[in-house]
mmCIF file of N, CA and C in Angstrom:
data_model
loop_
_atom_site.group_PDB
_atom_site.id
_atom_site.type_symbol
_atom_site.label_atom_id
_atom_site.label_comp_id
_atom_site.label_asym_id
_atom_site.label_seq_id
_atom_site.Cartn_x
_atom_site.Cartn_y
_atom_site.Cartn_z
ATOM 1 N N MET A 1 166.538 35.568 -70.082
ATOM 2 C CA MET A 1 167.863 34.977 -70.104
ATOM 3 C C MET A 1 168.896 36.090 -70.075
ATOM 4 N N ASN A 2 169.915 35.890 -69.303
ATOM 5 C CA ASN A 2 171.013 36.840 -69.187
ATOM 6 C C ASN A 2 171.648 37.049 -70.558
ATOM 7 N N LYS A 3 171.932 38.302 -70.920
ATOM 8 C CA LYS A 3 172.474 38.584 -72.249
ATOM 9 C C LYS A 3 173.877 38.030 -72.440
ATOM 10 N N TYR A 4 174.555 37.644 -71.364
ATOM 11 C CA TYR A 4 175.893 37.076 -71.466
ATOM 12 C C TYR A 4 175.888 35.548 -71.479
ATOM 13 N N ALA A 5 174.758 34.932 -71.194
ATOM 14 C CA ALA A 5 174.689 33.482 -71.092
ATOM 15 C C ALA A 5 175.004 32.802 -72.422
ATOM 16 N N PHE A 6 174.409 33.249 -73.509
ATOM 17 C CA PHE A 6 174.611 32.602 -74.805
ATOM 18 C C PHE A 6 176.061 32.740 -75.279
ATOM 19 N N PRO A 7 176.658 33.949 -75.241
ATOM 20 C CA PRO A 7 178.075 34.039 -75.651
ATOM 21 C C PRO A 7 178.989 33.188 -74.766
ATOM 22 N N CYS A 8 178.705 33.097 -73.476
ATOM 23 C CA CYS A 8 179.517 32.264 -72.583
ATOM 24 C C CYS A 8 179.371 30.787 -72.947
ATOM 25 N N LEU A 9 178.153 30.376 -73.307
ATOM 26 C CA LEU A 9 177.919 29.001 -73.711
ATOM 27 C C LEU A 9 178.695 28.677 -74.985
ATOM 28 N N ILE A 10 178.650 29.573 -75.936
ATOM 29 C CA ILE A 10 179.392 29.382 -77.195
ATOM 30 C C ILE A 10 180.885 29.279 -76.909
ATOM 31 N N LEU A 11 181.410 30.141 -76.052
ATOM 32 C CA LEU A 11 182.829 30.111 -75.705
ATOM 33 C C LEU A 11 183.192 28.795 -75.030
ATOM 34 N N ALA A 12 182.365 28.341 -74.112
ATOM 35 C CA ALA A 12 182.639 27.088 -73.405
ATOM 36 C C ALA A 12 182.644 25.909 -74.370
ATOM 37 N N VAL A 13 181.660 25.854 -75.269
ATOM 38 C CA VAL A 13 181.602 24.762 -76.242
ATOM 39 C C VAL A 13 182.815 24.821 -77.163
ATOM 40 N N SER A 14 183.223 26.020 -77.570
ATOM 41 C CA SER A 14 184.386 26.165 -78.444
ATOM 42 C C SER A 14 185.662 25.702 -77.760
ATOM 43 N N LEU A 15 185.835 26.063 -76.504
ATOM 44 C CA LEU A 15 187.030 25.634 -75.771
ATOM 45 C C LEU A 15 187.056 24.124 -75.586
ATOM 46 N N LEU A 16 185.914 23.545 -75.268
ATOM 47 C CA LEU A 16 185.852 22.098 -75.120
ATOM 48 C C LEU A 16 186.087 21.397 -76.449
ATOM 49 N N ALA A 17 185.587 21.981 -77.522
ATOM 50 C CA ALA A 17 185.782 21.387 -78.847
ATOM 51 C C ALA A 17 187.257 21.340 -79.209
ATOM 52 N N ALA A 18 188.011 22.328 -78.794
ATOM 53 C CA ALA A 18 189.446 22.354 -79.084
ATOM 54 C C ALA A 18 190.158 21.186 -78.415
ATOM 55 N N CYS A 19 189.627 20.676 -77.319
ATOM 56 C CA CYS A 19 190.233 19.553 -76.604
ATOM 57 C C CYS A 19 189.933 18.218 -77.267
ATOM 58 N N ALA A 20 188.994 18.179 -78.162
ATOM 59 C CA ALA A 20 188.570 16.907 -78.753
ATOM 60 C C ALA A 20 188.853 16.860 -80.242
ATOM 61 N N VAL A 21 189.998 17.355 -80.631
ATOM 62 C CA VAL A 21 190.354 17.356 -82.039
ATOM 63 C C VAL A 21 190.270 15.932 -82.558
ATOM 64 N N GLY A 22 189.542 15.754 -83.624
ATOM 65 C CA GLY A 22 189.458 14.447 -84.234
ATOM 66 C C GLY A 22 188.185 13.677 -83.970
ATOM 67 N N TYR A 23 187.477 13.950 -82.887
ATOM 68 C CA TYR A 23 186.220 13.260 -82.628
ATOM 69 C C TYR A 23 185.074 14.117 -83.149
ATOM 70 N N GLN A 24 184.414 13.620 -84.181
ATOM 71 C CA GLN A 24 183.321 14.347 -84.815
ATOM 72 C C GLN A 24 181.989 13.710 -84.432
ATOM 73 N N ALA A 25 181.017 14.544 -84.109
ATOM 74 C CA ALA A 25 179.681 14.051 -83.759
ATOM 75 C C ALA A 25 178.686 14.554 -84.794
ATOM 76 N N ARG A 26 177.696 13.744 -85.066
ATOM 77 C CA ARG A 26 176.596 14.171 -85.930
ATOM 78 C C ARG A 26 175.330 13.476 -85.460
ATOM 79 N N GLY A 27 174.232 14.114 -85.736
ATOM 80 C CA GLY A 27 172.975 13.539 -85.293
ATOM 81 C C GLY A 27 171.799 14.236 -85.918
ATOM 82 N N SER A 28 170.620 13.727 -85.602
ATOM 83 C CA SER A 28 169.402 14.353 -86.108
ATOM 84 C C SER A 28 168.279 14.139 -85.095
ATOM 85 N N LEU A 29 167.414 15.119 -85.055
ATOM 86 C CA LEU A 29 166.193 15.058 -84.262
ATOM 87 C C LEU A 29 165.033 15.025 -85.239
ATOM 88 N N SER A 30 164.078 14.150 -85.000
ATOM 89 C CA SER A 30 162.994 13.956 -85.964
ATOM 90 C C SER A 30 162.153 15.205 -86.190
ATOM 91 N N ASP A 31 162.120 16.132 -85.238
ATOM 92 C CA ASP A 31 161.306 17.338 -85.411
ATOM 93 C C ASP A 31 162.128 18.578 -85.769
ATOM 94 N N VAL A 32 163.414 18.384 -86.101
ATOM 95 C CA VAL A 32 164.295 19.501 -86.446
ATOM 96 C C VAL A 32 164.873 19.236 -87.830
ATOM 97 N N PRO A 33 164.693 20.170 -88.780
ATOM 98 C CA PRO A 33 165.219 19.937 -90.129
ATOM 99 C C PRO A 33 166.750 19.975 -90.161
ATOM 100 N N GLY A 34 167.321 19.103 -90.978
ATOM 101 C CA GLY A 34 168.758 19.094 -91.204
ATOM 102 C C GLY A 34 169.534 18.315 -90.164
ATOM 103 N N GLU A 35 170.789 18.068 -90.522
ATOM 104 C CA GLU A 35 171.688 17.330 -89.640
ATOM 105 C C GLU A 35 172.346 18.269 -88.632
ATOM 106 N N MET A 36 172.527 17.767 -87.433
ATOM 107 C CA MET A 36 173.250 18.506 -86.403
ATOM 108 C C MET A 36 174.686 17.993 -86.404
ATOM 109 N N ARG A 37 175.636 18.889 -86.128
ATOM 110 C CA ARG A 37 177.050 18.501 -86.120
ATOM 111 C C ARG A 37 177.723 19.054 -84.894
ATOM 112 N N GLY A 38 178.813 18.415 -84.508
ATOM 113 C CA GLY A 38 179.562 18.892 -83.361
ATOM 114 C C GLY A 38 180.777 18.043 -83.085
ATOM 115 N N LYS A 39 181.139 17.971 -81.822
ATOM 116 C CA LYS A 39 182.350 17.268 -81.383
ATOM 117 C C LYS A 39 182.016 16.219 -80.334
ATOM 118 N N GLY A 40 182.874 15.214 -80.266
ATOM 119 C CA GLY A 40 182.769 14.189 -79.241
ATOM 120 C C GLY A 40 183.921 14.316 -78.264
ATOM 121 N N PHE A 41 183.666 13.937 -77.025
ATOM 122 C CA PHE A 41 184.649 14.027 -75.955
ATOM 123 C C PHE A 41 184.694 12.681 -75.249
ATOM 124 N N PRO A 42 185.701 11.856 -75.564
ATOM 125 C CA PRO A 42 185.740 10.516 -74.973
ATOM 126 C C PRO A 42 185.890 10.580 -73.463
ATOM 127 N N GLY A 43 185.378 9.551 -72.808
ATOM 128 C CA GLY A 43 185.487 9.466 -71.358
ATOM 129 C C GLY A 43 186.854 8.971 -70.941
ATOM 130 N N ASN A 44 186.978 8.660 -69.687
ATOM 131 C CA ASN A 44 188.241 8.137 -69.171
ATOM 132 C C ASN A 44 188.348 6.644 -69.487
ATOM 133 N N ALA A 45 189.284 5.966 -68.853
ATOM 134 C CA ALA A 45 189.520 4.546 -69.139
ATOM 135 C C ALA A 45 188.306 3.670 -68.860
ATOM 136 N N SER A 46 187.384 4.105 -68.006
ATOM 137 C CA SER A 46 186.206 3.292 -67.710
ATOM 138 C C SER A 46 185.087 3.477 -68.729
ATOM 139 N N GLY A 47 185.262 4.389 -69.696
ATOM 140 C CA GLY A 47 184.282 4.565 -70.761
ATOM 141 C C GLY A 47 183.377 5.754 -70.548
ATOM 142 N N GLY A 48 182.279 5.776 -71.288
ATOM 143 C CA GLY A 48 181.366 6.909 -71.220
ATOM 144 C C GLY A 48 181.894 8.066 -72.043
ATOM 145 N N GLY A 49 181.553 9.272 -71.665
ATOM 146 C CA GLY A 49 181.996 10.467 -72.379
ATOM 147 C C GLY A 49 180.847 11.413 -72.610
ATOM 148 N N ARG A 50 181.073 12.303 -73.550
ATOM 149 C CA ARG A 50 180.020 13.250 -73.895
ATOM 150 C C ARG A 50 180.188 13.721 -75.325
ATOM 151 N N PHE A 51 179.167 14.399 -75.820
ATOM 152 C CA PHE A 51 179.238 15.001 -77.145
ATOM 153 C C PHE A 51 178.366 16.240 -77.153
ATOM 154 N N ALA A 52 178.682 17.140 -78.063
ATOM 155 C CA ALA A 52 177.910 18.374 -78.228
ATOM 156 C C ALA A 52 177.489 18.473 -79.685
ATOM 157 N N LEU A 53 176.221 18.790 -79.905
ATOM 158 C CA LEU A 53 175.674 18.959 -81.254
ATOM 159 C C LEU A 53 175.049 20.339 -81.382
ATOM 160 N N VAL A 54 175.150 20.913 -82.579
ATOM 161 C CA VAL A 54 174.541 22.207 -82.866
ATOM 162 C C VAL A 54 173.764 22.069 -84.164
ATOM 163 N N GLY A 55 172.541 22.607 -84.181
ATOM 164 C CA GLY A 55 171.723 22.593 -85.392
ATOM 165 C C GLY A 55 172.367 23.434 -86.480
ATOM 166 N N ARG A 56 171.988 23.193 -87.720
ATOM 167 C CA ARG A 56 172.648 23.888 -88.831
ATOM 168 C C ARG A 56 172.446 25.392 -88.802
ATOM 169 N N ASP A 57 171.382 25.876 -88.148
ATOM 170 C CA ASP A 57 171.179 27.325 -88.050
ATOM 171 C C ASP A 57 171.818 27.906 -86.785
ATOM 172 N N GLY A 58 172.408 27.035 -85.953
ATOM 173 C CA GLY A 58 173.091 27.479 -84.746
ATOM 174 C C GLY A 58 172.177 27.758 -83.562
ATOM 175 N N GLN A 59 170.879 27.640 -83.747
ATOM 176 C CA GLN A 59 169.936 27.955 -82.671
ATOM 177 C C GLN A 59 169.841 26.852 -81.631
ATOM 178 N N LEU A 60 169.722 25.615 -82.067
ATOM 179 C CA LEU A 60 169.541 24.496 -81.150
ATOM 180 C C LEU A 60 170.884 23.867 -80.822
ATOM 181 N N GLN A 61 171.151 23.702 -79.535
ATOM 182 C CA GLN A 61 172.378 23.063 -79.078
ATOM 183 C C GLN A 61 172.000 21.949 -78.119
ATOM 184 N N CYS A 62 172.676 20.820 -78.255
ATOM 185 C CA CYS A 62 172.400 19.674 -77.392
ATOM 186 C C CYS A 62 173.710 19.128 -76.834
ATOM 187 N N ASP A 63 173.667 18.751 -75.575
ATOM 188 C CA ASP A 63 174.841 18.223 -74.883
ATOM 189 C C ASP A 63 174.503 16.848 -74.334
ATOM 190 N N GLY A 64 175.237 15.833 -74.788
ATOM 191 C CA GLY A 64 174.994 14.471 -74.350
ATOM 192 C C GLY A 64 176.022 14.012 -73.338
ATOM 193 N N GLN A 65 175.552 13.491 -72.213
ATOM 194 C CA GLN A 65 176.403 12.932 -71.165
ATOM 195 C C GLN A 65 176.165 11.423 -71.142
ATOM 196 N N LEU A 66 177.215 10.645 -71.383
ATOM 197 C CA LEU A 66 177.076 9.196 -71.459
ATOM 198 C C LEU A 66 177.784 8.523 -70.297
ATOM 199 N N THR A 67 177.108 7.574 -69.673
ATOM 200 C CA THR A 67 177.687 6.847 -68.549
ATOM 201 C C THR A 67 178.636 5.764 -69.071
ATOM 202 N N PRO A 68 179.519 5.265 -68.212
ATOM 203 C CA PRO A 68 180.346 4.124 -68.610
ATOM 204 C C PRO A 68 179.456 2.936 -68.983
ATOM 205 N N PRO A 69 179.983 1.992 -69.743
ATOM 206 C CA PRO A 69 179.154 0.877 -70.221
ATOM 207 C C PRO A 69 178.581 0.036 -69.086
ATOM 208 N N ASP A 70 177.367 -0.438 -69.315
ATOM 209 C CA ASP A 70 176.752 -1.369 -68.373
ATOM 210 C C ASP A 70 176.677 -2.766 -68.975
ATOM 211 N N SER A 71 177.145 -2.900 -70.221
ATOM 212 C CA SER A 71 177.189 -4.191 -70.901
ATOM 213 C C SER A 71 178.446 -4.251 -71.755
ATOM 214 N N SER A 72 179.175 -5.367 -71.663
ATOM 215 C CA SER A 72 180.407 -5.543 -72.428
ATOM 216 C C SER A 72 180.479 -6.988 -72.902
ATOM 217 N N PRO A 73 179.973 -7.274 -74.108
ATOM 218 C CA PRO A 73 179.858 -8.656 -74.566
ATOM 219 C C PRO A 73 181.181 -9.339 -74.917
ATOM 220 N N ILE A 74 182.221 -8.564 -75.232
ATOM 221 C CA ILE A 74 183.508 -9.147 -75.611
ATOM 222 C C ILE A 74 184.546 -8.730 -74.568
ATOM 223 N N PRO A 75 184.895 -9.621 -73.644
ATOM 224 C CA PRO A 75 185.859 -9.258 -72.602
ATOM 225 C C PRO A 75 187.173 -8.739 -73.192
ATOM 226 N N GLY A 76 187.658 -7.633 -72.619
ATOM 227 C CA GLY A 76 188.919 -7.052 -73.073
ATOM 228 C C GLY A 76 188.810 -6.166 -74.298
ATOM 229 N N SER A 77 187.614 -5.978 -74.834
ATOM 230 C CA SER A 77 187.417 -5.126 -76.014
ATOM 231 C C SER A 77 186.266 -4.167 -75.755
ATOM 232 N N CYS A 78 186.401 -2.957 -76.264
ATOM 233 C CA CYS A 78 185.305 -1.998 -76.108
ATOM 234 C C CYS A 78 184.245 -2.174 -77.199
ATOM 235 N N GLU A 79 184.549 -2.929 -78.232
ATOM 236 C CA GLU A 79 183.585 -3.167 -79.300
ATOM 237 C C GLU A 79 182.347 -3.861 -78.746
ATOM 238 N N GLY A 80 181.189 -3.299 -79.007
ATOM 239 C CA GLY A 80 179.931 -3.874 -78.552
ATOM 240 C C GLY A 80 179.474 -3.408 -77.182
ATOM 241 N N GLU A 81 180.344 -2.676 -76.467
ATOM 242 C CA GLU A 81 179.911 -2.153 -75.171
ATOM 243 C C GLU A 81 178.705 -1.245 -75.373
ATOM 244 N N SER A 82 177.873 -1.154 -74.352
ATOM 245 C CA SER A 82 176.720 -0.270 -74.448
ATOM 246 C C SER A 82 176.413 0.309 -73.075
ATOM 247 N N GLY A 83 175.713 1.419 -73.106
ATOM 248 C CA GLY A 83 175.360 2.094 -71.867
ATOM 249 C C GLY A 83 174.237 3.083 -72.085
ATOM 250 N N LYS A 84 173.997 3.869 -71.067
ATOM 251 C CA LYS A 84 172.915 4.849 -71.087
ATOM 252 C C LYS A 84 173.478 6.256 -71.066
ATOM 253 N N GLY A 85 172.604 7.209 -71.229
ATOM 254 C CA GLY A 85 172.996 8.604 -71.137
ATOM 255 C C GLY A 85 171.795 9.512 -71.189
ATOM 256 N N ILE A 86 172.078 10.789 -71.089
ATOM 257 C CA ILE A 86 171.033 11.810 -71.180
ATOM 258 C C ILE A 86 171.542 12.937 -72.063
ATOM 259 N N VAL A 87 170.672 13.417 -72.934
ATOM 260 C CA VAL A 87 171.003 14.540 -73.807
ATOM 261 C C VAL A 87 170.072 15.684 -73.433
ATOM 262 N N ARG A 88 170.655 16.831 -73.137
ATOM 263 C CA ARG A 88 169.890 18.031 -72.786
ATOM 264 C C ARG A 88 170.119 19.079 -73.865
ATOM 265 N N CYS A 89 169.022 19.663 -74.318
ATOM 266 C CA CYS A 89 169.100 20.641 -75.403
ATOM 267 C C CYS A 89 168.692 22.031 -74.928
ATOM 268 N N SER A 90 169.137 23.025 -75.676
ATOM 269 C CA SER A 90 168.884 24.421 -75.313
ATOM 270 C C SER A 90 167.411 24.802 -75.371
ATOM 271 N N ASP A 91 166.575 23.993 -76.032
ATOM 272 C CA ASP A 91 165.139 24.280 -76.067
ATOM 273 C C ASP A 91 164.405 23.645 -74.882
ATOM 274 N N GLY A 92 165.154 23.060 -73.946
ATOM 275 C CA GLY A 92 164.565 22.485 -72.744
ATOM 276 C C GLY A 92 164.292 20.996 -72.801
ATOM 277 N N ARG A 93 164.422 20.397 -73.942
ATOM 278 C CA ARG A 93 164.131 18.964 -74.037
ATOM 279 C C ARG A 93 165.252 18.131 -73.414
ATOM 280 N N GLU A 94 164.869 16.982 -72.899
ATOM 281 C CA GLU A 94 165.798 15.985 -72.390
ATOM 282 C C GLU A 94 165.469 14.671 -73.068
ATOM 283 N N VAL A 95 166.515 13.987 -73.517
ATOM 284 C CA VAL A 95 166.334 12.726 -74.223
ATOM 285 C C VAL A 95 167.166 11.654 -73.518
ATOM 286 N N ALA A 96 166.499 10.647 -72.986
ATOM 287 C CA ALA A 96 167.212 9.498 -72.434
ATOM 288 C C ALA A 96 167.668 8.651 -73.618
ATOM 289 N N VAL A 97 168.958 8.297 -73.657
ATOM 290 C CA VAL A 97 169.505 7.581 -74.804
ATOM 291 C C VAL A 97 170.183 6.287 -74.366
ATOM 292 N N ARG A 98 170.371 5.439 -75.323
ATOM 293 C CA ARG A 98 171.154 4.204 -75.187
ATOM 294 C C ARG A 98 172.228 4.267 -76.265
ATOM 295 N N TRP A 99 173.488 4.010 -75.906
ATOM 296 C CA TRP A 99 174.587 4.050 -76.861
ATOM 297 C C TRP A 99 175.256 2.684 -76.962
ATOM 298 N N THR A 100 175.901 2.435 -78.124
ATOM 299 C CA THR A 100 176.633 1.199 -78.372
ATOM 300 C C THR A 100 177.939 1.534 -79.080
ATOM 301 N N ALA A 101 179.036 0.946 -78.615
ATOM 302 C CA ALA A 101 180.335 1.148 -79.256
ATOM 303 C C ALA A 101 180.401 0.313 -80.531
ATOM 304 N N ILE A 102 180.730 0.958 -81.631
ATOM 305 C CA ILE A 102 180.913 0.263 -82.904
ATOM 306 C C ILE A 102 182.336 -0.277 -82.962
ATOM 307 N N THR A 103 183.274 0.574 -82.575
ATOM 308 C CA THR A 103 184.685 0.228 -82.422
ATOM 309 C C THR A 103 185.156 0.923 -81.144
ATOM 310 N N CYS A 104 186.434 0.811 -80.869
ATOM 311 C CA CYS A 104 186.966 1.520 -79.701
ATOM 312 C C CYS A 104 187.091 3.016 -79.953
ATOM 313 N N ARG A 105 186.839 3.449 -81.184
ATOM 314 C CA ARG A 105 186.925 4.871 -81.531
ATOM 315 C C ARG A 105 185.627 5.439 -82.095
ATOM 316 N N SER A 106 184.545 4.708 -81.957
ATOM 317 C CA SER A 106 183.266 5.230 -82.451
ATOM 318 C C SER A 106 182.108 4.582 -81.703
ATOM 319 N N PHE A 107 181.034 5.360 -81.570
ATOM 320 C CA PHE A 107 179.822 4.838 -80.953
ATOM 321 C C PHE A 107 178.620 5.530 -81.566
ATOM 322 N N GLU A 108 177.474 4.899 -81.421
ATOM 323 C CA GLU A 108 176.230 5.462 -81.918
ATOM 324 C C GLU A 108 175.148 5.205 -80.895
ATOM 325 N N GLY A 109 174.062 5.950 -81.028
ATOM 326 C CA GLY A 109 172.972 5.758 -80.091
ATOM 327 C C GLY A 109 171.711 6.458 -80.531
ATOM 328 N N SER A 110 170.678 6.286 -79.718
ATOM 329 C CA SER A 110 169.393 6.905 -80.028
ATOM 330 C C SER A 110 168.531 6.956 -78.777
ATOM 331 N N GLY A 111 167.467 7.724 -78.887
ATOM 332 C CA GLY A 111 166.494 7.849 -77.813
ATOM 333 C C GLY A 111 165.355 8.734 -78.257
ATOM 334 N N GLU A 112 164.367 8.897 -77.388
ATOM 335 C CA GLU A 112 163.201 9.731 -77.686
ATOM 336 C C GLU A 112 162.932 10.679 -76.531
ATOM 337 N N ASP A 113 162.470 11.889 -76.873
ATOM 338 C CA ASP A 113 162.061 12.817 -75.820
ATOM 339 C C ASP A 113 160.635 12.475 -75.383
ATOM 340 N N LYS A 114 160.092 13.228 -74.443
ATOM 341 C CA LYS A 114 158.767 12.899 -73.898
ATOM 342 C C LYS A 114 157.635 13.084 -74.902
ATOM 343 N N PHE A 115 157.915 13.743 -76.038
ATOM 344 C CA PHE A 115 156.899 13.928 -77.074
ATOM 345 C C PHE A 115 157.045 12.917 -78.207
ATOM 346 N N GLY A 116 158.005 11.994 -78.084
ATOM 347 C CA GLY A 116 158.206 10.976 -79.110
ATOM 348 C C GLY A 116 159.133 11.398 -80.231
ATOM 349 N N ASN A 117 159.787 12.554 -80.105
ATOM 350 C CA ASN A 117 160.746 12.992 -81.124
ATOM 351 C C ASN A 117 162.038 12.196 -80.950
ATOM 352 N N ARG A 118 162.497 11.599 -82.015
ATOM 353 C CA ARG A 118 163.637 10.679 -81.965
ATOM 354 C C ARG A 118 164.955 11.391 -82.246
ATOM 355 N N LEU A 119 165.941 11.103 -81.412
ATOM 356 C CA LEU A 119 167.304 11.575 -81.601
ATOM 357 C C LEU A 119 168.159 10.380 -81.995
ATOM 358 N N ILE A 120 168.927 10.543 -83.071
ATOM 359 C CA ILE A 120 169.894 9.539 -83.506
ATOM 360 C C ILE A 120 171.234 10.249 -83.592
ATOM 361 N N PHE A 121 172.301 9.645 -83.044
ATOM 362 C CA PHE A 121 173.611 10.278 -83.074
ATOM 363 C C PHE A 121 174.716 9.256 -83.307
ATOM 364 N N ARG A 122 175.875 9.780 -83.727
ATOM 365 C CA ARG A 122 177.062 8.959 -83.936
ATOM 366 C C ARG A 122 178.289 9.824 -83.683
ATOM 367 N N VAL A 123 179.280 9.253 -83.043
ATOM 368 C CA VAL A 123 180.542 9.936 -82.780
ATOM 369 C C VAL A 123 181.652 9.038 -83.311
ATOM 370 N N ASP A 124 182.533 9.623 -84.133
ATOM 371 C CA ASP A 124 183.632 8.874 -84.755
ATOM 372 C C ASP A 124 184.941 9.623 -84.592
ATOM 373 N N ARG A 125 186.005 8.884 -84.467
ATOM 374 C CA ARG A 125 187.357 9.456 -84.470
ATOM 375 C C ARG A 125 187.792 9.605 -85.917
ATOM 376 N N ARG A 126 188.175 10.814 -86.297
ATOM 377 C CA ARG A 126 188.679 11.082 -87.656
ATOM 378 C C ARG A 126 190.186 11.199 -87.586
ATOM 379 N N ARG A 127 190.858 10.594 -88.517
ATOM 380 C CA ARG A 127 192.328 10.682 -88.533
ATOM 381 C C ARG A 127 192.812 11.780 -89.411
#
């Protein structure tokens, strides 16, 4: 790995985090000790978005890309919307996830990698 790749990744995540003041992400992977924390980045008016998580030791980083909703049970409200996404981590794992909007300012989701390790995440707007 290029010796500049990791510092550039940290810088990019830090700059993106500055754009998402107020959206906090947290999650856990069943095979990784401790809670992961990071930032959420809401999508545009059509929904979706992304989030970034970092393990408590800073070694593992995961980036989740969420598609706009494919289900919207309450017309005119984002509450209950759900969709799919993919989370890619610095250790090479990819996790296909399903997310659900709890409110218009928060969502949660989960999925499993190819080895059965479960990822659970939540993104909330903090005031």
